[in-house]
PDB file of C-alpha atoms in Angstrom:
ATOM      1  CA  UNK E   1      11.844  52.607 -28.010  1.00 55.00           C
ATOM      2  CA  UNK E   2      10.086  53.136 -24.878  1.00 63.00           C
ATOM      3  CA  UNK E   3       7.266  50.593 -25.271  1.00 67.00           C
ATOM      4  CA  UNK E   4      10.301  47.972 -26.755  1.00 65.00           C
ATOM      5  CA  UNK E   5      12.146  48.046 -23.134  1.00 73.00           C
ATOM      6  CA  UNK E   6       8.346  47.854 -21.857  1.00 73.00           C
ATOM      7  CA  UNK E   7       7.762  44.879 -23.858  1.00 69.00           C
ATOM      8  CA  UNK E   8      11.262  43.087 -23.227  1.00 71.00           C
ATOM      9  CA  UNK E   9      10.897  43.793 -19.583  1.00 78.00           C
ATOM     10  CA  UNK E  10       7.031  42.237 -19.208  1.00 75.00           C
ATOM     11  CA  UNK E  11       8.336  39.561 -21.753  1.00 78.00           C
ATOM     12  CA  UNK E  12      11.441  38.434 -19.184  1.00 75.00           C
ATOM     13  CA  UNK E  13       9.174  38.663 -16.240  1.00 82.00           C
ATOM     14  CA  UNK E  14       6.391  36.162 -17.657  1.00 79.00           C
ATOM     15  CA  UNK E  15       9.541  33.863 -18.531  1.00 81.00           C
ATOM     16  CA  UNK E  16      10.497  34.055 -15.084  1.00 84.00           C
ATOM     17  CA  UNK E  17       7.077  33.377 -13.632  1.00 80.00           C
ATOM     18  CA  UNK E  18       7.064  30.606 -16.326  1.00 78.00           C
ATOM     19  CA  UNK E  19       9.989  28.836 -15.056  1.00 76.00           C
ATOM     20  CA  UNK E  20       9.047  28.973 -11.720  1.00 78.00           C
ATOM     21  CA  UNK E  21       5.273  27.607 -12.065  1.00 78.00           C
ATOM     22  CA  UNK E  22       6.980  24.842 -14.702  1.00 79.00           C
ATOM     23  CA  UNK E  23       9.461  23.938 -11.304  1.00 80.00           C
ATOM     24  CA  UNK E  24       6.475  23.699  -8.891  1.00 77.00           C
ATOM     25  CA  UNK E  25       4.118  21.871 -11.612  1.00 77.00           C
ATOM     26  CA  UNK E  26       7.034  19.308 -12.414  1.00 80.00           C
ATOM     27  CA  UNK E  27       7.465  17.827  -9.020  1.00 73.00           C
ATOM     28  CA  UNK E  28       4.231  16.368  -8.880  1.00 73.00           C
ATOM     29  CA  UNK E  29       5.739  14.243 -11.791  1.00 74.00           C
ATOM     30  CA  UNK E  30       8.583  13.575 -10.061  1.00 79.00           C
ATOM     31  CA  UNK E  31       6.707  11.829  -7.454  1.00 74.00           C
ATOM     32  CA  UNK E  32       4.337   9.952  -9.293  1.00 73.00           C
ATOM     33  CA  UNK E  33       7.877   8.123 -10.951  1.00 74.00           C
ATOM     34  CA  UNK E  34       9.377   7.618  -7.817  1.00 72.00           C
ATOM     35  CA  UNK E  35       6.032   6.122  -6.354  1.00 67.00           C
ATOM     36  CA  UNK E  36       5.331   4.017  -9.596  1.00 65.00           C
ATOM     37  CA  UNK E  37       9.229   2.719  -9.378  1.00 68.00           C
ATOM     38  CA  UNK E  38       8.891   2.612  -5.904  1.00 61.00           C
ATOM     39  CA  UNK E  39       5.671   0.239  -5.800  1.00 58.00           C
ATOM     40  CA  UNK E  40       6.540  -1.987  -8.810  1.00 60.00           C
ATOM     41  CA  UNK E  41      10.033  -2.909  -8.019  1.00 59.00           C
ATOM     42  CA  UNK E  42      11.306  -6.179  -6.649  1.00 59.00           C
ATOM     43  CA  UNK E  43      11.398  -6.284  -3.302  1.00 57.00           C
ATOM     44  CA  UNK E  44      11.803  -9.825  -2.499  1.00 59.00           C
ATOM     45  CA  UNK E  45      16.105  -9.501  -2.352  1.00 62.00           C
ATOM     46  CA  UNK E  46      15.735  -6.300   0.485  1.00 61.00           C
ATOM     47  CA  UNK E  47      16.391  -7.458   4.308  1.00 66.00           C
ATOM     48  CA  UNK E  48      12.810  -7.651   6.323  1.00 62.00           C
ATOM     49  CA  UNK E  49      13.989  -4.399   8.560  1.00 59.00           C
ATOM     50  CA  UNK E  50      14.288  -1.725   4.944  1.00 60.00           C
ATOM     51  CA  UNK E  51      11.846   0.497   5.029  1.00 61.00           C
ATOM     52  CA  UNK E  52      10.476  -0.276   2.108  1.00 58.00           C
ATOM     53  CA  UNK E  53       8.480  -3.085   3.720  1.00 56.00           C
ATOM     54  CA  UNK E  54       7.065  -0.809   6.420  1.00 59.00           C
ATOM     55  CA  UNK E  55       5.998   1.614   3.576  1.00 58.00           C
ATOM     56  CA  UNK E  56       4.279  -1.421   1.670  1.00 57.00           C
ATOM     57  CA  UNK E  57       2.466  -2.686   4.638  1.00 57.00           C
ATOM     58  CA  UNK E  58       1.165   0.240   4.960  1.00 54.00           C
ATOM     59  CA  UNK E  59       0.082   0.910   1.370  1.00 53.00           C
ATOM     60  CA  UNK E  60      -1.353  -3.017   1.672  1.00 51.00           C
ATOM     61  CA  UNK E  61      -3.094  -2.416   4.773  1.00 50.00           C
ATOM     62  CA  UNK E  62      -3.499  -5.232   7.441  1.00 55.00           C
ATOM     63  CA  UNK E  63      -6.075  -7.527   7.724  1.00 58.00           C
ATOM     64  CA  UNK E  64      -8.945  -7.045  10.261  1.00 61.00           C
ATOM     65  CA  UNK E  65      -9.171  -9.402  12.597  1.00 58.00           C
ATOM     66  CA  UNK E  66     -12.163 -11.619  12.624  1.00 54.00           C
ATOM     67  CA  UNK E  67     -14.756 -10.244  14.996  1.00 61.00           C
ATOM     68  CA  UNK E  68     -13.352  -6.957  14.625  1.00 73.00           C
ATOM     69  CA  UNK E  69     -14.738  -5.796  11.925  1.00 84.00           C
ATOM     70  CA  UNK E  70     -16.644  -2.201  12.864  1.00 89.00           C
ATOM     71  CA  UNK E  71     -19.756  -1.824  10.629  1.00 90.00           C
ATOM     72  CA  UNK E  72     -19.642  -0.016   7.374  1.00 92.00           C
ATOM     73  CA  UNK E  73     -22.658   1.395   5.744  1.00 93.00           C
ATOM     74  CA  UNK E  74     -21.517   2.130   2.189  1.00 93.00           C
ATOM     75  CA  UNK E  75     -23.735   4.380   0.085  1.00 92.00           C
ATOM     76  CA  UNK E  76     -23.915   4.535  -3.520  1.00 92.00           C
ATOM     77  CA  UNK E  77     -26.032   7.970  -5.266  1.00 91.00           C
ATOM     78  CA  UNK E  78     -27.347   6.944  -8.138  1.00 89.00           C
ATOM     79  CA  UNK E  79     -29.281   9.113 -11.098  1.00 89.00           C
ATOM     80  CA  UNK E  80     -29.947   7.312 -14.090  1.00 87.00           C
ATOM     81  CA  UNK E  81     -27.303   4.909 -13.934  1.00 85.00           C
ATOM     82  CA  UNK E  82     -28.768   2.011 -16.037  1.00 81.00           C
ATOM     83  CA  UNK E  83     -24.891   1.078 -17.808  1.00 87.00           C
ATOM     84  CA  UNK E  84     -23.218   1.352 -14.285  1.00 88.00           C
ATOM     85  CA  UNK E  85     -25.835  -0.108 -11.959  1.00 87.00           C
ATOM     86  CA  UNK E  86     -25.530  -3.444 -12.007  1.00 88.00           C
ATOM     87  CA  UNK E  87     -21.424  -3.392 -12.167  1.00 90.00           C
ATOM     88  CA  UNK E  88     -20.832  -1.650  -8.925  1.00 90.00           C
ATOM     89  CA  UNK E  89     -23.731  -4.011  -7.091  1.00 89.00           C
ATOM     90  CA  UNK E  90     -21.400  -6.871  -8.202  1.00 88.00           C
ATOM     91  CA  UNK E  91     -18.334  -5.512  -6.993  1.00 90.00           C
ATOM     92  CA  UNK E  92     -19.601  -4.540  -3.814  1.00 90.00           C
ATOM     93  CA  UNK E  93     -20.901  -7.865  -3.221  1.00 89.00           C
ATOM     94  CA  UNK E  94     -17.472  -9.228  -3.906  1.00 89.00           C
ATOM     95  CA  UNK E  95     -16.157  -6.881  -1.292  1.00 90.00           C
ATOM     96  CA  UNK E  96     -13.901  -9.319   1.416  1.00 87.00           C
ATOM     97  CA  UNK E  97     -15.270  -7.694   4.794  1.00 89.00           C
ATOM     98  CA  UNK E  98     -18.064  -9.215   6.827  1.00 87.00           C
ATOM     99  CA  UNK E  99     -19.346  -6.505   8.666  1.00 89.00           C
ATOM    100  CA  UNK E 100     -21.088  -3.839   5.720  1.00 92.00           C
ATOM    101  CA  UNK E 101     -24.540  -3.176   4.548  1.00 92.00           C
ATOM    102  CA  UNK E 102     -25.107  -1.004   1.420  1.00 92.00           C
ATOM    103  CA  UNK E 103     -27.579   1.563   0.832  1.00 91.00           C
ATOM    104  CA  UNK E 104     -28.273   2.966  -2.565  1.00 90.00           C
ATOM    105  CA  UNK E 105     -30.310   6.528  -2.851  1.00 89.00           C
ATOM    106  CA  UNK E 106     -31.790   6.093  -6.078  1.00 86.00           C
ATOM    107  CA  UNK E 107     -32.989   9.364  -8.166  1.00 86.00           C
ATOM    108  CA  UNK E 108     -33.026   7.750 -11.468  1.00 84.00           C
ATOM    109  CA  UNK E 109     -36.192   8.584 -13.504  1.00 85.00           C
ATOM    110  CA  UNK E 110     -34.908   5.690 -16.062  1.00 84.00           C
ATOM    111  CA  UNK E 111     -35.121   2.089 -16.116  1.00 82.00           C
ATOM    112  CA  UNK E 112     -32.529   2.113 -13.138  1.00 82.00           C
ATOM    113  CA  UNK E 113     -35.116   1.446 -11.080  1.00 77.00           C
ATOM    114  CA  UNK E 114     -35.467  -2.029 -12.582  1.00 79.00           C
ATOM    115  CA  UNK E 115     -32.395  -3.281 -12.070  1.00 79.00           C
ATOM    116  CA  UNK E 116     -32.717  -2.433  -8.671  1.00 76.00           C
ATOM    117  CA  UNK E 117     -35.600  -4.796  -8.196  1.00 74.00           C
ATOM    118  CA  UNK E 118     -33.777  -7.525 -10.140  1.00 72.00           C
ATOM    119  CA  UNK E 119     -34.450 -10.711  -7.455  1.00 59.00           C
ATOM    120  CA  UNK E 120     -30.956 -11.654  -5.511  1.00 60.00           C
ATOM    121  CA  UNK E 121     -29.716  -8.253  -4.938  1.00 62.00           C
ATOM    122  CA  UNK E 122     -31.600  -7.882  -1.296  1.00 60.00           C
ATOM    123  CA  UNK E 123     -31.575 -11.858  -0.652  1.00 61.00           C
ATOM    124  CA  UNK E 124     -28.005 -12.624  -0.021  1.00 63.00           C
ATOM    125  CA  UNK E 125     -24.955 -10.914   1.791  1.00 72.00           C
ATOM    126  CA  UNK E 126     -24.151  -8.170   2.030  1.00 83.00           C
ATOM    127  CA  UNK E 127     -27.079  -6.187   2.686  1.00 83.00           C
ATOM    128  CA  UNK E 128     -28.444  -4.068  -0.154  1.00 87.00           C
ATOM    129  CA  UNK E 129     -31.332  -1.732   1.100  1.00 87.00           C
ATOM    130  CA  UNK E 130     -32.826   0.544  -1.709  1.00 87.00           C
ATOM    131  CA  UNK E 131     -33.957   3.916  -1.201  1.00 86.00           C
ATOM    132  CA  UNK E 132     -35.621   6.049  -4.210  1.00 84.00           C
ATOM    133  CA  UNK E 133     -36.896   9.406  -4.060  1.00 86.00           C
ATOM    134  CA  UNK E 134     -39.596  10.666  -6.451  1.00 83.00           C
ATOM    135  CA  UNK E 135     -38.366  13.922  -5.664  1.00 84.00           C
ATOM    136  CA  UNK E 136     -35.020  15.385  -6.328  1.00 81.00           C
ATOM    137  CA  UNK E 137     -34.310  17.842  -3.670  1.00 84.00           C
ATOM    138  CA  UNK E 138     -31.035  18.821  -2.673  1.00 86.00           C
ATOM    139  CA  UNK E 139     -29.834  16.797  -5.544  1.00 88.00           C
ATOM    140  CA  UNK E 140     -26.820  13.780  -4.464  1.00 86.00           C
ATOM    141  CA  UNK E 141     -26.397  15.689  -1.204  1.00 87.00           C
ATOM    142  CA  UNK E 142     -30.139  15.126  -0.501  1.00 88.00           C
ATOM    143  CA  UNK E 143     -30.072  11.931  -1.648  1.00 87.00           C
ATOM    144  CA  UNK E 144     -27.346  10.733   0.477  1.00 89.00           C
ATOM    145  CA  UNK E 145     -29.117  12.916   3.450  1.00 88.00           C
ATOM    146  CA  UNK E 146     -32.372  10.899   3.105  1.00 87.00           C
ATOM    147  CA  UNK E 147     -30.133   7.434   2.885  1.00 86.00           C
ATOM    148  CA  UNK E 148     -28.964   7.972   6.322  1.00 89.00           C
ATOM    149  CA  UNK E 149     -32.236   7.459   7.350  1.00 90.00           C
ATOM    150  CA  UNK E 150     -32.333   4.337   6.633  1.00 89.00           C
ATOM    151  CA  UNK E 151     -28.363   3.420   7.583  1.00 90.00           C
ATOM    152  CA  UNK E 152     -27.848   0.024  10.131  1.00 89.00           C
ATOM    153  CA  UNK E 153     -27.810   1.150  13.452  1.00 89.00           C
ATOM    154  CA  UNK E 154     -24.728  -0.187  14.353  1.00 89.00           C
ATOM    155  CA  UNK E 155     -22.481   1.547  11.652  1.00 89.00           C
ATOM    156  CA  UNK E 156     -19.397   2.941  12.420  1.00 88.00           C
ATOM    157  CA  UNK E 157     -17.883   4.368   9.223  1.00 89.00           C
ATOM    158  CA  UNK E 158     -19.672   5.658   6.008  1.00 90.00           C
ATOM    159  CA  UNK E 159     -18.262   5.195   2.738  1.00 91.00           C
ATOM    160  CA  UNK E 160     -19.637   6.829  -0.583  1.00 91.00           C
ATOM    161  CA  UNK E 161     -18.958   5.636  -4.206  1.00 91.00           C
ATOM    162  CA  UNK E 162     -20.079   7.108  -7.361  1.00 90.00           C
ATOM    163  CA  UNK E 163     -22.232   5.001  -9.683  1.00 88.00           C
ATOM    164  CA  UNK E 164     -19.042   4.618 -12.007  1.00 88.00           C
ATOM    165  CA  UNK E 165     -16.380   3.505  -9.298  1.00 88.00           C
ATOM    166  CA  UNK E 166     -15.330   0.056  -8.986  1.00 88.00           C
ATOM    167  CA  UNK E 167     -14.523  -0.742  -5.438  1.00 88.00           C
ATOM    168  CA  UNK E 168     -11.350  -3.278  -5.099  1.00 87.00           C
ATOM    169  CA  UNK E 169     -12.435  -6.569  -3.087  1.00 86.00           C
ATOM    170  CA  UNK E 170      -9.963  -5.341  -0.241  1.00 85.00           C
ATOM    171  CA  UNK E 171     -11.039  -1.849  -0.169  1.00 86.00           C
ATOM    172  CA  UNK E 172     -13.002  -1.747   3.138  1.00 88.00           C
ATOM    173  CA  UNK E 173      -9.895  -3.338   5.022  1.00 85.00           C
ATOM    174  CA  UNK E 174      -7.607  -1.148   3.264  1.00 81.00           C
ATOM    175  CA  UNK E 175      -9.486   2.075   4.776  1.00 83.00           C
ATOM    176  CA  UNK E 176     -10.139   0.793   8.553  1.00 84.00           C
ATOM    177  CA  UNK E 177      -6.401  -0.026   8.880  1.00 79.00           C
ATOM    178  CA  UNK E 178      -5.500   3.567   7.533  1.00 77.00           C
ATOM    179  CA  UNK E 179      -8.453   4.881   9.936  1.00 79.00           C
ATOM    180  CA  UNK E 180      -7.180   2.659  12.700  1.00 77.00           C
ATOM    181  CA  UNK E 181      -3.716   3.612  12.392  1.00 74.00           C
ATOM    182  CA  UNK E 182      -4.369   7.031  12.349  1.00 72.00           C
ATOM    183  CA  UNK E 183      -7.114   7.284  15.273  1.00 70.00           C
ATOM    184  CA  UNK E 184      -4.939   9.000  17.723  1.00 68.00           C
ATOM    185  CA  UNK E 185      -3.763  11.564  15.269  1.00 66.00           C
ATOM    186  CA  UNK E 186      -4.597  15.267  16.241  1.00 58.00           C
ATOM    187  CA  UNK E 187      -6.104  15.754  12.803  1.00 62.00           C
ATOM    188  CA  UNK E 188      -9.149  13.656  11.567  1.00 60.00           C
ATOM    189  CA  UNK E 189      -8.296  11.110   9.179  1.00 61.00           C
ATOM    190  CA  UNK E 190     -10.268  11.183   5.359  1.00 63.00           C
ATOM    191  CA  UNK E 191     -10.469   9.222   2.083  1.00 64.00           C
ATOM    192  CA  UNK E 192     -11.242  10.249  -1.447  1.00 63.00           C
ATOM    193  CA  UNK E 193     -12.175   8.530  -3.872  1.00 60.00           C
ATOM    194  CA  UNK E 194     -10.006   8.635  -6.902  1.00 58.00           C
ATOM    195  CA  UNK E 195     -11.516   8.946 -10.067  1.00 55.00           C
ATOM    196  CA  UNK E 196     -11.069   5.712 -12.621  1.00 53.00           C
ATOM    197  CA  UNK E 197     -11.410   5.927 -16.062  1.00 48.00           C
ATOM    198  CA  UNK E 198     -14.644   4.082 -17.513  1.00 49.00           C
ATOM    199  CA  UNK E 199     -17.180   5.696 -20.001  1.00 45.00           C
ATOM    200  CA  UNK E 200     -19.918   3.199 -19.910  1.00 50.00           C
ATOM    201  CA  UNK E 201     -22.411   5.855 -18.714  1.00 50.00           C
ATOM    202  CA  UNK E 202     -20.676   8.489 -20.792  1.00 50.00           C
ATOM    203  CA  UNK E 203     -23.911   9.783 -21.854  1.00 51.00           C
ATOM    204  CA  UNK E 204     -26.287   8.476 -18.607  1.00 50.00           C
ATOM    205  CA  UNK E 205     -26.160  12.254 -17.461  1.00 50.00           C
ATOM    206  CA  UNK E 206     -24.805  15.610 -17.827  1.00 50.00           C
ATOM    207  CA  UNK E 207     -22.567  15.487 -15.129  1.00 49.00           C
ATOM    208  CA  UNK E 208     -21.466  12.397 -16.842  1.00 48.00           C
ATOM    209  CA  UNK E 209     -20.853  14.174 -20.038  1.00 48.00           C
ATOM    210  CA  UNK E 210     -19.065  17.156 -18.667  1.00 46.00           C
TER     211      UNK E 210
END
């Protein structure tokens, strides 16, 4: 009888816990509904003064004035990246900003390599500098070490994309408004990249695979 009450007791406690980690866990989807109904509804009928327009300028960021622009180096680690390598080039090159140069630290010890030396890629704009290690110390962190070697002189911000990520044309302007509107902040503004589902290099790496 003793180890029954014992057993009750522990069970009604781990219910409890239960029911309070299931109310902490569920407002996270609570949120993302609210901002999914909140960013795809109409809001063409609301007055210019809601809020709502303040919160999707915001979300939209402004565009950077021309001449304004502060240099961006963005740097892209790659390691045997052959499915991804080419895709990511592209889309950076389609990025709308002026002011950007891109450096990628290459580890690969695949044929990478030769679609970094494809002609075109360090001929046109942006800039694409290409920096490969035969050496793999430190890993990404001492591959992104060594690219800021090599970074424009005149960069202001540093942005770093995985192989797989697919940067939005409007990315760069999206961040220096944020940064911008934030500057005077007490607290130092960040970004993280968000992860996107694509599997083309599912199987480029073990990182990849995990």
């Amino acid at each position: 009888m003793h180890q029954y009450q014992i057993g009750l007791t522990a069970s009604y406690i781990a219910l409890t816990l239960g029911g309070f980690y299931f109310i902490y866990a569920i407002k996270y989807y609570i949120s993302s509904l609210i901002a999914l109904a909140l960013f795809s509804m109409d809001t063409s009928r609301l007055p210019p003064e809601h809020r709502i327009h303040r919160i999707l300028a915001q979300r939209d960021g402004e565009p950077v004035p021309i001449g304004d622009e502060p240099w961006v180096s963005i740097h892209l680690p790659f390691f045997n990246e052959l499915n991804v390598a080419r895709r990511i080039l592209e889309a950076c090159m389609d990025i709308n900003y002026t002011n950007f140069e891109v450096l990628v630290a290459d580890d690969s010890r695949d044929t990478t390599v030769e679609i970094l030396r494809e002609r075109g890629w360090q001929h046109g704009s942006p800039i694409i500098k290409f920096v490969h290690r035969k050496d793999r110390s430190g890993y990404k962190g001492g591959a992104l070490k060594e690219a800021m070697k090599f970074m424009h002189p005149l960069a202001e911000y540093i942005v770093v994309f995985d192989a797989d990520f697919v940067p939005p044309a409007n990315i760069l302007r999206q961040f220096i408004h944020q940064f911008r509107l934030h500057e005077k902040d007490v607290k130092p503004v960040a970004a993280v990249q968000g992860y996107q589902l694509h599997y083309l290099n599912l199987y480029g790496n073990k990182s990849s695979e995990l």
